């Protein structure tokens, strides 16, 4: 579901209503590009974007209770009794992505230290293709690109699976 146009309060309200009426327990969004945080609806949290990029959101139904936190305009965490969900929107720039993935590594280390038994779901838009099958443009695929290596190291370190 395209979430463009969420800066319009009516569009935001209609999208939240639409997404809430799906049979999903949790819905995450990226690239919301919200300039200001709209009046939060029940069971939702959204970050604002900086300039023309960023913005993440999370909507959950009443069956899932947890603590949500806006880390920055590209990261939201949601910690429940049963799992940890981290919704991300990685930058488009390769060098910014490397720094971003390093910050996710630090965040994961901290969160897992406080919640060692909870499984972690790291989801969102990584803006990175880890293997050639993830892209339609295989000619430009470079497995030795720094962001790919950093992300793969992050996944390995925290026992996450792509």
mmCIF file of N, CA, C and O in Angstrom, residues 3 6 12 15-16 19 27-30 32-34 36-49 55-59 68-70 72-73 75-76 87:
data_model
loop_
_atom_site.group_PDB
_atom_site.id
_atom_site.type_symbol
_atom_site.label_atom_id
_atom_site.label_comp_id
_atom_site.label_asym_id
_atom_site.label_seq_id
_atom_site.Cartn_x
_atom_site.Cartn_y
_atom_site.Cartn_z
ATOM 1 N N UNK A 3 1.973 4.829 0.754
ATOM 2 C CA UNK A 3 1.629 5.740 1.839
ATOM 3 C C UNK A 3 1.982 7.188 1.515
ATOM 4 O O UNK A 3 2.022 8.030 2.392
ATOM 5 N N UNK A 6 0.825 11.353 3.076
ATOM 6 C CA UNK A 6 0.363 11.295 4.459
ATOM 7 C C UNK A 6 0.393 12.648 5.151
ATOM 8 O O UNK A 6 -0.166 12.798 6.238
ATOM 9 N N UNK A 12 -4.047 10.967 5.584
ATOM 10 C CA UNK A 12 -3.463 10.200 6.686
ATOM 11 C C UNK A 12 -4.549 9.392 7.397
ATOM 12 O O UNK A 12 -4.407 8.188 7.609
ATOM 13 N N UNK A 15 -5.772 6.524 5.189
ATOM 14 C CA UNK A 15 -4.790 5.440 5.067
ATOM 15 C C UNK A 15 -4.740 4.616 6.348
ATOM 16 O O UNK A 15 -4.686 3.387 6.303
ATOM 17 N N UNK A 16 -4.753 5.298 7.494
ATOM 18 C CA UNK A 16 -4.730 4.583 8.772
ATOM 19 C C UNK A 16 -5.973 3.706 8.882
ATOM 20 O O UNK A 16 -5.892 2.539 9.282
ATOM 21 N N UNK A 19 -5.517 0.735 6.445
ATOM 22 C CA UNK A 19 -4.536 -0.234 6.943
ATOM 23 C C UNK A 19 -5.044 -0.964 8.182
ATOM 24 O O UNK A 19 -4.799 -2.153 8.368
ATOM 25 N N UNK A 27 1.491 -3.558 10.923
ATOM 26 C CA UNK A 27 1.833 -3.006 9.620
ATOM 27 C C UNK A 27 2.956 -1.999 9.844
ATOM 28 O O UNK A 27 2.868 -1.158 10.741
ATOM 29 N N UNK A 28 4.018 -2.116 9.049
ATOM 30 C CA UNK A 28 5.099 -1.145 9.121
ATOM 31 C C UNK A 28 5.178 -0.398 7.793
ATOM 32 O O UNK A 28 4.870 -0.953 6.745
ATOM 33 N N UNK A 29 5.560 0.863 7.868
ATOM 34 C CA UNK A 29 5.693 1.684 6.665
ATOM 35 C C UNK A 29 7.051 2.362 6.681
ATOM 36 O O UNK A 29 7.628 2.596 7.742
ATOM 37 N N UNK A 30 7.540 2.651 5.500
ATOM 38 C CA UNK A 30 8.789 3.389 5.344
ATOM 39 C C UNK A 30 8.563 4.484 4.320
ATOM 40 O O UNK A 30 7.626 4.430 3.539
ATOM 41 N N UNK A 32 7.649 7.543 4.669
ATOM 42 C CA UNK A 32 6.383 8.244 4.844
ATOM 43 C C UNK A 32 6.501 9.729 4.528
ATOM 44 O O UNK A 32 5.518 10.367 4.174
ATOM 45 N N UNK A 33 7.699 10.282 4.698
ATOM 46 C CA UNK A 33 7.985 11.684 4.380
ATOM 47 C C UNK A 33 7.084 12.660 5.137
ATOM 48 O O UNK A 33 6.768 13.730 4.641
ATOM 49 N N UNK A 34 6.686 12.283 6.348
ATOM 50 C CA UNK A 34 5.848 13.177 7.148
ATOM 51 C C UNK A 34 6.644 14.390 7.617
ATOM 52 O O UNK A 34 7.732 14.248 8.165
ATOM 53 N N UNK A 36 5.356 16.676 9.784
ATOM 54 C CA UNK A 36 5.054 16.767 11.213
ATOM 55 C C UNK A 36 4.251 15.528 11.587
ATOM 56 O O UNK A 36 3.581 14.927 10.742
ATOM 57 N N UNK A 37 4.344 15.185 12.837
ATOM 58 C CA UNK A 37 3.638 13.990 13.282
ATOM 59 C C UNK A 37 2.166 14.347 13.436
ATOM 60 O O UNK A 37 1.815 15.268 14.179
ATOM 61 N N UNK A 38 1.304 13.640 12.714
ATOM 62 C CA UNK A 38 -0.123 13.922 12.828
ATOM 63 C C UNK A 38 -0.621 13.469 14.197
ATOM 64 O O UNK A 38 0.079 12.787 14.925
ATOM 65 N N UNK A 39 -1.830 13.853 14.517
ATOM 66 C CA UNK A 39 -2.375 13.366 15.778
ATOM 67 C C UNK A 39 -2.355 11.843 15.711
ATOM 68 O O UNK A 39 -2.881 11.246 14.776
ATOM 69 N N UNK A 40 -1.668 11.268 16.670
ATOM 70 C CA UNK A 40 -1.486 9.822 16.654
ATOM 71 C C UNK A 40 -2.834 9.136 16.849
ATOM 72 O O UNK A 40 -3.661 9.570 17.638
ATOM 73 N N UNK A 41 -3.028 8.083 16.103
ATOM 74 C CA UNK A 41 -4.221 7.294 16.281
ATOM 75 C C UNK A 41 -3.883 6.163 17.237
ATOM 76 O O UNK A 41 -2.715 5.873 17.507
ATOM 77 N N UNK A 42 -4.888 5.520 17.746
ATOM 78 C CA UNK A 42 -4.680 4.421 18.681
ATOM 79 C C UNK A 42 -3.790 3.359 18.038
ATOM 80 O O UNK A 42 -3.973 3.016 16.872
ATOM 81 N N UNK A 43 -2.831 2.878 18.786
ATOM 82 C CA UNK A 43 -1.954 1.788 18.351
ATOM 83 C C UNK A 43 -1.107 2.140 17.128
ATOM 84 O O UNK A 43 -0.821 1.277 16.302
ATOM 85 N N UNK A 44 -0.690 3.379 17.003
ATOM 86 C CA UNK A 44 0.191 3.730 15.892
ATOM 87 C C UNK A 44 1.253 4.711 16.367
ATOM 88 O O UNK A 44 1.054 5.451 17.330
ATOM 89 N N UNK A 45 2.371 4.682 15.663
ATOM 90 C CA UNK A 45 3.453 5.630 15.934
ATOM 91 C C UNK A 45 4.138 5.926 14.601
ATOM 92 O O UNK A 45 4.347 5.025 13.785
ATOM 93 N N UNK A 46 4.443 7.195 14.385
ATOM 94 C CA UNK A 46 5.097 7.619 13.152
ATOM 95 C C UNK A 46 6.202 8.612 13.488
ATOM 96 O O UNK A 46 6.073 9.399 14.422
ATOM 97 N N UNK A 47 7.280 8.575 12.712
ATOM 98 C CA UNK A 47 8.338 9.573 12.847
ATOM 99 C C UNK A 47 8.196 10.579 11.717
ATOM 100 O O UNK A 47 7.554 10.311 10.706
ATOM 101 N N UNK A 48 8.811 11.720 11.900
ATOM 102 C CA UNK A 48 8.838 12.713 10.831
ATOM 103 C C UNK A 48 10.051 12.441 9.947
ATOM 104 O O UNK A 48 10.937 11.672 10.305
ATOM 105 N N UNK A 49 10.081 13.079 8.806
ATOM 106 C CA UNK A 49 11.222 12.936 7.909
ATOM 107 C C UNK A 49 12.041 14.213 7.922
ATOM 108 O O UNK A 49 11.567 15.265 8.329
ATOM 109 N N UNK A 55 11.246 8.850 7.428
ATOM 110 C CA UNK A 55 9.922 8.653 7.978
ATOM 111 C C UNK A 55 9.538 7.192 7.987
ATOM 112 O O UNK A 55 9.554 6.523 6.966
ATOM 113 N N UNK A 56 9.263 6.682 9.182
ATOM 114 C CA UNK A 56 8.807 5.304 9.346
ATOM 115 C C UNK A 56 7.571 5.306 10.227
ATOM 116 O O UNK A 56 7.331 6.243 10.990
ATOM 117 N N UNK A 57 6.792 4.239 10.112
ATOM 118 C CA UNK A 57 5.586 4.134 10.916
ATOM 119 C C UNK A 57 5.295 2.704 11.309
ATOM 120 O O UNK A 57 5.834 1.760 10.717
ATOM 121 N N UNK A 58 4.460 2.570 12.319
ATOM 122 C CA UNK A 58 4.053 1.251 12.796
ATOM 123 C C UNK A 58 2.621 1.352 13.300
ATOM 124 O O UNK A 58 2.271 2.290 14.016
ATOM 125 N N UNK A 59 1.797 0.416 12.879
ATOM 126 C CA UNK A 59 0.409 0.310 13.326
ATOM 127 C C UNK A 59 0.219 -1.120 13.814
ATOM 128 O O UNK A 59 0.657 -2.063 13.148
ATOM 129 N N UNK A 68 6.520 1.251 22.102
ATOM 130 C CA UNK A 68 7.119 1.722 20.858
ATOM 131 C C UNK A 68 7.948 2.963 21.138
ATOM 132 O O UNK A 68 7.667 3.721 22.068
ATOM 133 N N UNK A 69 8.976 3.142 20.323
ATOM 134 C CA UNK A 69 9.887 4.256 20.516
ATOM 135 C C UNK A 69 10.401 4.729 19.158
ATOM 136 O O UNK A 69 10.825 3.928 18.336
ATOM 137 N N UNK A 70 10.366 6.041 18.961
ATOM 138 C CA UNK A 70 10.969 6.634 17.771
ATOM 139 C C UNK A 70 12.430 6.885 18.106
ATOM 140 O O UNK A 70 12.743 7.730 18.942
ATOM 141 N N UNK A 72 14.869 7.638 15.701
ATOM 142 C CA UNK A 72 15.131 8.813 14.871
ATOM 143 C C UNK A 72 14.179 8.760 13.682
ATOM 144 O O UNK A 72 13.259 7.944 13.683
ATOM 145 N N UNK A 73 14.387 9.591 12.682
ATOM 146 C CA UNK A 73 13.433 9.638 11.571
ATOM 147 C C UNK A 73 13.480 8.401 10.673
ATOM 148 O O UNK A 73 12.669 8.265 9.773
ATOM 149 N N UNK A 75 14.134 5.055 12.232
ATOM 150 C CA UNK A 75 14.076 3.844 13.058
ATOM 151 C C UNK A 75 12.976 3.966 14.107
ATOM 152 O O UNK A 75 12.918 4.939 14.847
ATOM 153 N N UNK A 76 12.126 2.942 14.171
ATOM 154 C CA UNK A 76 11.148 2.796 15.248
ATOM 155 C C UNK A 76 11.348 1.411 15.850
ATOM 156 O O UNK A 76 11.506 0.425 15.126
ATOM 157 N N UNK A 87 11.727 -1.369 12.900
ATOM 158 C CA UNK A 87 11.347 -0.945 11.557
ATOM 159 C C UNK A 87 12.342 0.120 11.099
ATOM 160 O O UNK A 87 12.524 1.127 11.777
#
